[in-house]
Coordinates of N, CA and C in Angstrom, one line a residue:
M1 N 85.2 83.0 76.3 CA 85.1 84.3 75.9 C 86.5 84.8 75.0
T2 N 86.4 84.7 74.0 CA 87.6 85.0 73.1 C 88.0 86.5 73.0
E3 N 87.3 87.6 73.0 CA 87.3 88.9 72.8 C 88.6 89.1 73.8
R4 N 89.1 89.9 73.4 CA 90.5 90.5 74.3 C 89.8 91.5 75.2
V5 N 90.1 91.4 76.6 CA 89.6 92.3 77.7 C 90.9 92.9 78.1
T6 N 90.5 94.4 78.1 CA 91.8 95.4 78.8 C 91.2 95.7 80.2
S7 N 91.9 96.3 80.8 CA 91.8 96.9 82.1 C 90.9 97.7 82.4
R8 N 90.4 98.7 81.5 CA 89.4 99.7 81.1 C 88.0 99.1 81.3
I9 N 87.3 99.5 82.4 CA 86.2 99.1 82.3 C 85.0 100.3 82.4
S10 N 85.5 101.4 82.2 CA 84.8 102.5 82.5 C 84.1 102.7 81.2
T11 N 83.0 103.9 81.0 CA 82.8 104.2 79.8 C 83.6 105.2 79.0
R12 N 83.6 105.1 77.7 CA 84.6 106.0 77.2 C 84.3 107.5 77.2
K13 N 83.0 107.7 77.5 CA 82.3 109.4 77.6 C 81.0 109.0 78.0
E14 N 80.5 109.9 78.7 CA 79.0 109.9 78.9 C 77.8 110.8 78.2
P15 N 76.5 110.1 78.0 CA 75.8 110.7 76.7 C 75.5 112.0 77.6
K16 N 75.5 113.1 76.6 CA 74.9 114.3 76.7 C 73.6 114.6 76.3
Q17 N 73.5 114.0 75.2 CA 72.2 114.5 74.4 C 71.2 113.2 74.6
S18 N 69.8 113.7 74.2 CA 69.0 112.6 74.1 C 69.2 111.5 73.3
R19 N 69.4 112.0 72.3 CA 69.9 110.8 71.4 C 71.1 109.7 71.6
S20 N 71.8 110.6 72.2 CA 73.0 109.8 72.7 C 72.5 108.9 73.9
N21 N 71.6 109.5 74.7 CA 71.1 108.3 75.9 C 70.1 107.4 75.2
E22 N 69.5 107.7 74.3 CA 69.0 106.5 73.7 C 69.6 105.7 73.2
L23 N 70.9 105.9 72.5 CA 71.7 104.9 71.8 C 72.3 103.8 72.9
V24 N 72.8 104.8 74.1 CA 73.4 103.9 75.3 C 72.3 103.0 75.7
S25 N 71.1 103.5 75.9 CA 69.9 102.5 76.6 C 69.7 101.3 75.4
A26 N 69.7 101.6 74.1 CA 69.7 100.8 73.4 C 70.6 99.5 73.5
I27 N 71.7 100.1 73.4 CA 73.0 99.1 73.7 C 72.7 98.2 75.2
L28 N 72.6 99.1 76.4 CA 72.3 98.5 77.5 C 71.2 97.1 77.3
T29 N 70.1 97.9 76.8 CA 69.0 96.5 76.5 C 69.5 95.5 75.8
A30 N 69.9 95.7 74.8 CA 70.5 95.0 74.0 C 71.5 93.9 74.6
A31 N 72.3 94.5 75.4 CA 73.4 93.3 76.4 C 72.8 92.4 77.4
V32 N 71.6 93.0 77.7 CA 71.0 92.2 78.9 C 70.2 91.1 78.2
Q33 N 69.7 91.5 76.8 CA 69.0 90.4 76.1 C 70.1 89.2 75.7
V34 N 71.2 89.9 75.0 CA 72.3 88.8 74.8 C 73.0 87.9 75.9
L35 N 73.1 88.4 77.0 CA 73.7 88.0 78.4 C 72.8 86.9 78.8
T36 N 71.5 87.2 78.8 CA 70.7 86.3 79.3 C 70.2 84.9 78.4
V37 N 70.1 85.1 77.0 CA 70.2 84.5 76.1 C 71.2 83.5 75.7
E38 N 72.3 84.2 75.5 CA 73.6 83.7 75.1 C 74.4 83.1 76.1
G39 N 74.4 84.0 77.3 CA 75.3 83.5 78.4 C 76.6 84.6 78.4
A40 N 77.3 84.3 79.5 CA 78.6 85.3 79.5 C 79.5 84.8 78.5
Q41 N 79.6 83.4 78.4 CA 80.9 82.8 77.5 C 80.5 83.3 76.0
R42 N 79.3 83.3 75.4 CA 79.3 83.9 74.2 C 78.9 85.4 73.8
F43 N 79.1 86.2 75.0 CA 78.8 87.7 75.2 C 80.2 88.3 74.5
T44 N 79.4 89.2 73.4 CA 80.8 89.8 72.7 C 79.9 91.1 72.4
T45 N 80.9 92.1 71.9 CA 80.5 93.5 71.4 C 79.7 93.2 70.3
A46 N 80.4 92.8 69.5 CA 79.4 92.4 68.0 C 78.2 91.6 68.2
R47 N 77.9 91.1 69.1 CA 76.4 90.5 69.2 C 75.5 91.6 69.3
V48 N 76.2 92.2 70.6 CA 75.1 93.2 71.3 C 75.0 94.5 70.3
A49 N 76.1 95.0 69.2 CA 75.7 95.8 68.5 C 74.5 95.3 67.3
E50 N 75.0 94.1 67.1 CA 73.8 93.5 66.1 C 72.4 93.8 66.8
R51 N 72.5 93.1 68.0 CA 70.9 93.0 68.7 C 70.6 94.5 68.7
A52 N 71.4 95.3 69.0 CA 70.8 96.8 69.3 C 70.5 97.7 67.6
G53 N 71.0 96.6 66.9 CA 71.0 97.7 65.6 C 71.6 98.9 65.3
V54 N 72.9 98.9 66.2 CA 73.8 100.0 65.9 C 75.0 99.5 65.0
S55 N 75.8 100.3 64.6 CA 77.2 99.9 64.3 C 78.0 99.5 65.5
I56 N 79.2 98.6 65.3 CA 80.0 98.2 66.2 C 81.0 99.8 66.7
G57 N 81.2 100.6 65.7 CA 81.8 101.8 65.9 C 80.9 102.6 66.6
S58 N 79.8 102.7 66.7 CA 78.9 103.5 67.4 C 78.7 103.0 69.2
L59 N 78.8 101.5 69.1 CA 78.8 101.0 70.4 C 80.3 101.5 71.3
Y60 N 81.6 101.6 70.4 CA 82.9 101.9 71.0 C 83.1 103.1 71.2
Q61 N 82.3 104.2 70.9 CA 82.0 105.4 71.3 C 81.9 105.6 72.8
Y62 N 81.0 104.6 73.2 CA 80.8 104.6 74.8 C 81.4 103.6 75.5
F63 N 81.5 102.3 74.9 CA 81.9 101.1 75.9 C 83.3 100.7 75.1
P64 N 84.5 100.7 75.7 CA 85.6 100.2 75.0 C 85.9 98.9 74.6
N65 N 85.0 97.9 75.6 CA 85.3 96.7 75.6 C 83.8 96.2 76.1
K66 N 84.0 94.8 75.8 CA 82.6 93.8 76.7 C 82.8 93.9 78.0
A67 N 84.0 94.3 78.8 CA 83.7 94.3 80.4 C 83.4 95.2 80.5
S68 N 83.5 96.5 79.8 CA 82.8 97.7 80.0 C 81.3 97.7 80.1
I69 N 80.9 97.1 79.3 CA 79.2 96.6 79.2 C 78.7 96.0 80.2
L70 N 79.7 95.2 80.8 CA 79.6 93.8 81.8 C 79.2 95.0 82.7
F71 N 80.3 95.5 83.4 CA 80.4 96.4 84.3 C 79.4 97.5 84.7
R72 N 79.0 97.9 83.4 CA 77.6 99.0 83.4 C 76.8 98.4 83.9
L73 N 76.2 97.2 83.3 CA 75.1 96.4 83.7 C 75.1 96.2 85.3
Q74 N 76.2 95.4 85.6 CA 76.5 94.9 86.9 C 76.6 96.5 88.0
S75 N 76.8 97.5 87.6 CA 77.1 98.7 88.3 C 75.8 99.4 88.6
D76 N 74.6 99.2 87.7 CA 73.3 99.5 87.6 C 72.9 99.0 88.8
E77 N 73.0 97.7 88.5 CA 72.4 96.7 89.7 C 73.0 97.3 91.1
W78 N 74.2 97.2 91.3 CA 74.8 97.7 92.3 C 74.2 99.0 93.1
Q79 N 74.0 100.0 92.1 CA 73.5 101.2 92.2 C 72.2 101.2 92.8
R80 N 71.5 100.4 92.3 CA 70.1 100.1 92.6 C 69.7 99.5 93.9
S81 N 70.9 98.7 94.3 CA 70.6 97.7 95.3 C 71.3 98.9 96.6
T82 N 72.2 99.6 96.1 CA 72.7 100.6 97.2 C 71.4 101.6 97.6
E83 N 70.9 102.1 96.6 CA 69.7 103.2 97.0 C 68.7 102.5 97.6
M84 N 68.2 101.1 97.3 CA 67.4 100.7 98.1 C 67.8 100.3 99.6
L85 N 69.1 99.9 99.6 CA 69.5 100.1 101.0 C 69.5 101.3 101.6
R86 N 70.0 102.3 101.3 CA 70.0 103.6 102.0 C 68.8 104.1 102.2
D87 N 67.7 103.9 101.2 CA 66.6 104.6 101.3 C 65.6 103.6 102.6
V88 N 66.1 102.2 102.8 CA 65.2 101.5 103.8 C 65.8 101.8 105.2
L89 N 67.4 101.8 105.1 CA 67.9 102.1 106.5 C 68.1 103.3 106.8
A90 N 67.5 104.2 106.0 CA 67.5 105.8 106.5 C 66.1 106.0 107.3
D91 N 65.1 105.3 106.9 CA 63.6 105.3 107.8 C 64.0 105.6 109.1
T92 N 63.0 106.8 109.7 CA 62.9 106.9 111.1 C 62.1 105.7 111.7
R93 N 62.2 104.5 111.4 CA 61.4 103.3 112.2 C 62.4 102.9 113.2
P94 N 62.2 102.2 114.2 CA 63.3 101.5 115.0 C 63.9 100.6 114.0
P95 N 65.3 100.2 114.5 CA 66.3 99.6 113.8 C 65.7 98.2 113.4
R96 N 65.1 97.6 114.4 CA 64.6 96.1 114.1 C 63.6 96.4 113.2
D97 N 62.7 97.2 113.4 CA 61.6 97.3 112.1 C 62.4 97.2 110.4
R98 N 63.3 98.0 110.5 CA 64.2 98.7 109.5 C 64.6 97.2 109.2
L99 N 65.4 96.3 109.7 CA 65.8 95.1 109.3 C 65.0 94.5 108.6
R100 N 63.6 94.1 109.3 CA 62.6 93.4 108.6 C 62.3 93.8 107.0
H101 N 62.1 95.2 107.2 CA 61.7 95.8 106.0 C 62.8 95.5 104.9
L102 N 64.3 95.6 105.4 CA 65.3 95.4 104.5 C 65.0 94.1 103.9
V103 N 65.0 92.8 104.9 CA 64.9 91.6 104.3 C 63.8 91.4 103.2
H104 N 62.7 91.9 103.4 CA 61.3 91.7 102.6 C 62.0 92.5 100.9
E105 N 62.4 93.8 101.1 CA 63.2 94.5 99.7 C 64.1 93.8 99.2
F106 N 65.0 93.1 100.0 CA 66.2 92.3 99.3 C 65.8 91.1 98.8
V107 N 65.1 90.5 99.2 CA 64.5 89.0 98.7 C 63.5 89.6 97.5
R108 N 62.6 90.4 97.5 CA 61.9 90.7 96.2 C 63.0 91.4 95.3
S109 N 64.1 91.9 95.5 CA 64.7 92.6 94.6 C 65.8 91.5 94.0
E110 N 66.3 90.2 94.7 CA 66.9 89.3 94.3 C 66.1 88.3 93.5
C111 N 64.8 88.2 93.8 CA 63.9 87.5 92.6 C 63.6 88.1 91.4
E112 N 63.5 89.3 91.4 CA 63.4 90.4 90.1 C 64.4 90.2 89.2
E113 N 65.8 90.5 89.9 CA 66.9 90.7 89.1 C 67.6 89.3 88.7
A114 N 67.1 88.0 89.4 CA 67.7 86.8 89.2 C 68.4 86.4 87.8
P115 N 67.5 86.6 86.7 CA 68.2 86.2 85.5 C 69.4 87.0 85.0
V116 N 69.1 88.3 85.1 CA 70.6 89.0 84.6 C 71.4 88.6 85.7
R117 N 71.3 88.9 86.9 CA 72.2 88.6 88.3 C 73.2 87.5 87.9
M118 N 72.2 86.2 88.0 CA 73.2 84.9 87.5 C 73.8 84.9 86.1
A119 N 73.5 85.4 85.1 CA 74.1 85.7 83.8 C 75.6 86.5 84.3
L120 N 75.5 87.5 85.0 CA 76.6 88.4 85.4 C 77.6 87.7 86.0
A121 N 76.9 86.4 87.0 CA 78.0 86.3 87.7 C 79.0 85.0 87.2
D122 N 79.1 84.7 86.2 CA 79.6 84.0 85.1 C 80.6 85.2 84.5
A123 N 80.2 86.6 84.4 CA 81.1 87.2 83.6 C 82.2 88.1 84.7
A124 N 82.0 88.1 86.2 CA 82.5 88.8 87.4 C 83.9 88.9 87.2
P125 N 84.4 88.1 86.8 CA 86.1 87.9 86.9 C 86.5 89.1 85.9
L126 N 85.9 89.7 84.9 CA 86.3 90.5 84.2 C 86.7 91.9 84.6
Y127 N 85.6 92.0 85.6 CA 85.6 93.3 86.5 C 85.6 93.2 88.0
R128 N 85.4 92.3 88.6 CA 85.5 92.0 90.1 C 86.4 92.8 90.8
N129 N 87.5 92.8 90.4 CA 88.8 93.4 91.2 C 89.0 95.0 90.6
A130 N 88.3 95.4 89.9 CA 88.3 96.8 89.1 C 88.3 97.8 90.3
P131 N 89.0 99.1 90.2 CA 89.0 99.9 91.3 C 87.6 100.5 91.1
E132 N 86.8 100.4 90.3 CA 85.1 101.1 89.9 C 84.4 100.1 90.8
A133 N 84.6 99.0 90.9 CA 83.9 98.0 91.4 C 84.2 97.8 93.0
R134 N 85.3 98.0 93.6 CA 85.5 97.9 94.7 C 85.0 99.4 95.2
A135 N 85.0 100.5 94.8 CA 84.3 101.5 95.5 C 83.0 101.5 95.3
L136 N 82.3 100.9 94.8 CA 80.7 100.7 94.9 C 80.6 99.7 96.0
R137 N 81.4 99.0 96.0 CA 81.3 97.6 96.9 C 81.4 98.3 98.5
L138 N 82.3 99.2 98.6 CA 82.8 99.8 99.7 C 81.5 100.9 100.3
E139 N 81.0 101.6 99.4 CA 79.7 102.6 99.8 C 78.6 101.4 100.5
T140 N 78.2 100.6 99.9 CA 77.3 99.7 100.3 C 77.8 99.1 101.8
D141 N 79.2 98.7 101.9 CA 79.6 98.3 103.2 C 79.5 99.1 104.1
R142 N 79.6 100.5 103.7 CA 79.6 101.7 104.9 C 78.2 101.9 105.0
I143 N 77.3 101.7 104.1 CA 75.9 102.1 104.7 C 75.4 101.0 105.7
F144 N 75.9 99.8 105.2 CA 75.1 98.6 105.9 C 75.9 98.4 107.5
D145 N 77.2 99.0 107.4 CA 78.0 98.8 108.6 C 77.4 99.9 109.8
S146 N 77.1 101.1 109.4 CA 76.3 102.3 110.3 C 75.0 101.9 110.6
F147 N 74.2 101.0 109.9 CA 73.0 100.5 110.3 C 73.1 99.7 111.2
I148 N 74.3 98.4 111.3 CA 74.7 97.5 112.3 C 75.0 98.2 113.6
L149 N 75.6 99.3 113.6 CA 76.0 100.2 114.6 C 74.8 100.5 115.5
E150 N 73.9 101.0 114.6 CA 72.4 101.5 115.4 C 71.6 100.3 115.8
L151 N 71.6 99.4 115.3 CA 70.8 98.0 115.6 C 71.6 97.4 116.7
L152 N 72.7 97.4 116.9 CA 73.4 96.7 117.8 C 74.5 97.5 118.7
P153 N 74.1 98.7 119.2 CA 74.8 99.8 119.6 C 75.7 99.1 120.8
D154 N 75.4 98.2 121.8 CA 76.0 97.7 123.3 C 76.8 96.8 122.6
L155 N 77.1 96.3 121.8 CA 78.0 95.1 121.4 C 79.4 95.6 121.4
S156 N 80.5 94.7 121.6 CA 81.7 95.2 121.2 C 81.8 95.1 119.7
D157 N 83.0 95.9 119.3 CA 83.2 95.8 117.8 C 83.3 94.8 117.2
G158 N 84.0 93.6 118.2 CA 84.3 92.3 117.3 C 83.0 91.4 117.3
A159 N 82.2 91.5 118.0 CA 81.1 90.9 118.0 C 80.2 91.5 117.4
R160 N 79.9 92.5 117.3 CA 79.0 93.4 116.4 C 79.8 93.2 114.8
D161 N 80.9 92.7 114.5 CA 81.4 92.4 113.1 C 81.0 91.4 113.0
I162 N 80.9 90.6 113.6 CA 80.4 88.9 113.4 C 78.9 89.0 113.0
A163 N 78.1 89.8 113.9 CA 76.9 89.8 113.8 C 76.3 90.5 112.3
G164 N 77.0 91.4 111.9 CA 76.9 92.3 110.5 C 77.3 91.2 109.3
E165 N 78.5 90.2 109.6 CA 78.7 89.5 108.4 C 78.1 88.5 108.1
L166 N 77.2 88.0 109.7 CA 76.4 86.8 109.4 C 74.9 87.3 109.0
I167 N 74.5 88.5 109.5 CA 73.4 89.1 108.4 C 73.5 89.4 107.0
A168 N 74.6 89.7 106.7 CA 74.8 90.2 105.6 C 75.0 89.0 104.7
T169 N 75.5 88.1 105.0 CA 76.0 86.8 104.6 C 74.6 85.9 104.4
T170 N 73.6 85.8 105.1 CA 72.5 85.1 105.1 C 71.4 85.8 104.3
L171 N 71.8 87.1 104.1 CA 70.9 88.0 103.1 C 71.5 87.6 101.7
T172 N 72.8 87.5 101.5 CA 73.2 87.3 100.0 C 73.0 85.8 99.6
T173 N 73.4 84.9 100.4 CA 73.4 83.7 100.3 C 72.0 82.9 99.9
V174 N 71.5 82.9 101.3 CA 70.0 82.6 101.0 C 69.4 83.2 99.9
G175 N 69.3 84.7 99.9 CA 68.5 85.2 98.8 C 69.0 84.7 97.2
K176 N 69.9 84.5 97.2 CA 70.7 84.0 96.0 C 70.0 82.7 95.8
E177 N 70.4 82.0 96.3 CA 69.7 80.2 96.4 C 68.5 80.5 96.0
F178 N 67.6 81.0 96.8 CA 66.1 81.3 96.5 C 65.6 81.6 95.2
S179 N 66.1 82.9 95.1 CA 65.5 83.5 93.8 C 66.1 82.6 92.4
Q180 N 66.9 81.5 92.7 CA 67.1 80.9 91.5 C 66.3 80.5 90.7
T181 N 65.0 79.9 91.6 CA 63.4 79.2 91.0 C 62.7 80.4 90.8
L182 N 61.9 80.5 89.7 CA 60.9 81.4 89.6 C 59.8 81.3 90.9
R183 N 59.5 82.5 91.5 CA 58.7 82.2 92.5 C 57.4 83.3 92.4
A184 N 56.0 83.1 92.9 CA 55.3 83.6 93.2 C 54.9 84.7 94.0
K185 N 54.6 86.0 94.0 CA 54.6 87.2 95.1 C 54.4 86.5 96.8
N186 N 53.4 85.6 96.8 CA 52.9 85.1 98.3 C 54.0 84.1 98.8
E187 N 54.7 83.4 97.7 CA 55.9 82.7 98.1 C 57.1 83.5 98.3
I188 N 57.3 84.5 97.8 CA 58.5 85.3 98.2 C 57.9 86.2 99.4
D189 N 56.8 86.4 99.7 CA 56.5 87.3 101.1 C 56.4 86.2 102.2
A190 N 56.2 85.2 102.2 CA 56.2 84.1 103.0 C 57.8 83.8 103.6
Y191 N 58.7 83.7 102.4 CA 59.7 83.2 102.7 C 60.8 84.4 103.4
A192 N 60.3 85.8 102.6 CA 61.0 86.8 103.4 C 60.6 86.8 104.6
G193 N 59.6 86.9 105.0 CA 59.0 86.8 106.5 C 59.4 85.6 107.6
A194 N 59.7 84.5 106.9 CA 60.5 84.0 107.9 C 61.8 84.0 108.0
M195 N 62.6 84.3 107.3 CA 64.1 85.1 107.2 C 64.2 86.4 108.1
A196 N 63.2 87.1 108.0 CA 63.1 88.5 108.9 C 63.2 87.9 110.2
D197 N 61.9 87.0 110.6 CA 61.9 86.3 111.8 C 63.3 86.0 112.6
M198 N 63.9 85.1 111.8 CA 65.0 84.4 112.1 C 65.9 85.3 112.1
L199 N 66.5 86.6 111.5 CA 67.3 87.3 111.7 C 67.0 88.3 113.3
C200 N 65.4 88.5 113.2 CA 65.3 89.6 114.2 C 65.2 88.7 115.8
A201 N 65.0 87.4 115.7 CA 65.3 86.7 116.8 C 66.7 86.4 116.9
Y202 N 67.5 86.5 116.3 CA 68.9 86.7 116.3 C 69.6 87.7 117.1
V203 N 69.1 88.8 116.5 CA 69.3 90.3 116.9 C 68.9 90.4 118.5
D204 N 67.8 89.9 118.6 CA 67.1 90.1 120.1 C 68.1 89.1 120.9
T205 N 68.6 88.2 120.5 CA 69.3 87.5 121.3 C 70.5 88.1 121.7
L206 N 71.3 88.6 121.1 CA 72.3 89.5 121.0 C 72.1 90.5 121.7
A207 N 71.3 91.5 121.6 CA 70.9 92.6 122.5 C 70.5 92.3 123.8
A208 N 70.0 91.0 124.3 CA 69.7 90.5 125.5 C 70.8 90.1 126.4
G209 N 72.3 90.2 125.6 CA 73.4 89.8 126.0 C 73.5 88.2 126.3

């Protein structure tokens, strides 16, 4: 990555007109294509502008550097994941049923977004420690921690923290590994069901003392 990276990763301005929205959408679509085809090491604003069919000046109206484009792609993924997490965990079903649903939705989304996610992982050092990135992660952590408290209300704080970390780490690590290979829907469902069985058995053991 030879392009100079600045500390700014937020967009310069938000599009307000339909034409501007179309321009930003075209840039982001092109960015995904460049990222998945060329990889993070060859990802540049010039390549994105060329693929989108826009001038580099038009791109810079909204994105000050390549880190801001990559962060926008990553933040869009994080926001989709956060909304999924919020929708699943805010359900009125019993917590254990919500955990099972969460596993299925998480594994499915990991498989759907695997190509872009794996490419973004190589670019993560550009934005991983930025304040905007930390804020998004904190919101996800808050939603998940609230659910773990509801799922295991009788555990001590320390034991509940360990349980929450283990469940979250299992989901992210195993889900990432599983999604690196193209999977059929029935394979995804079977794998998610097995992981849900495992995590629910773990929760039952903790709840039983």
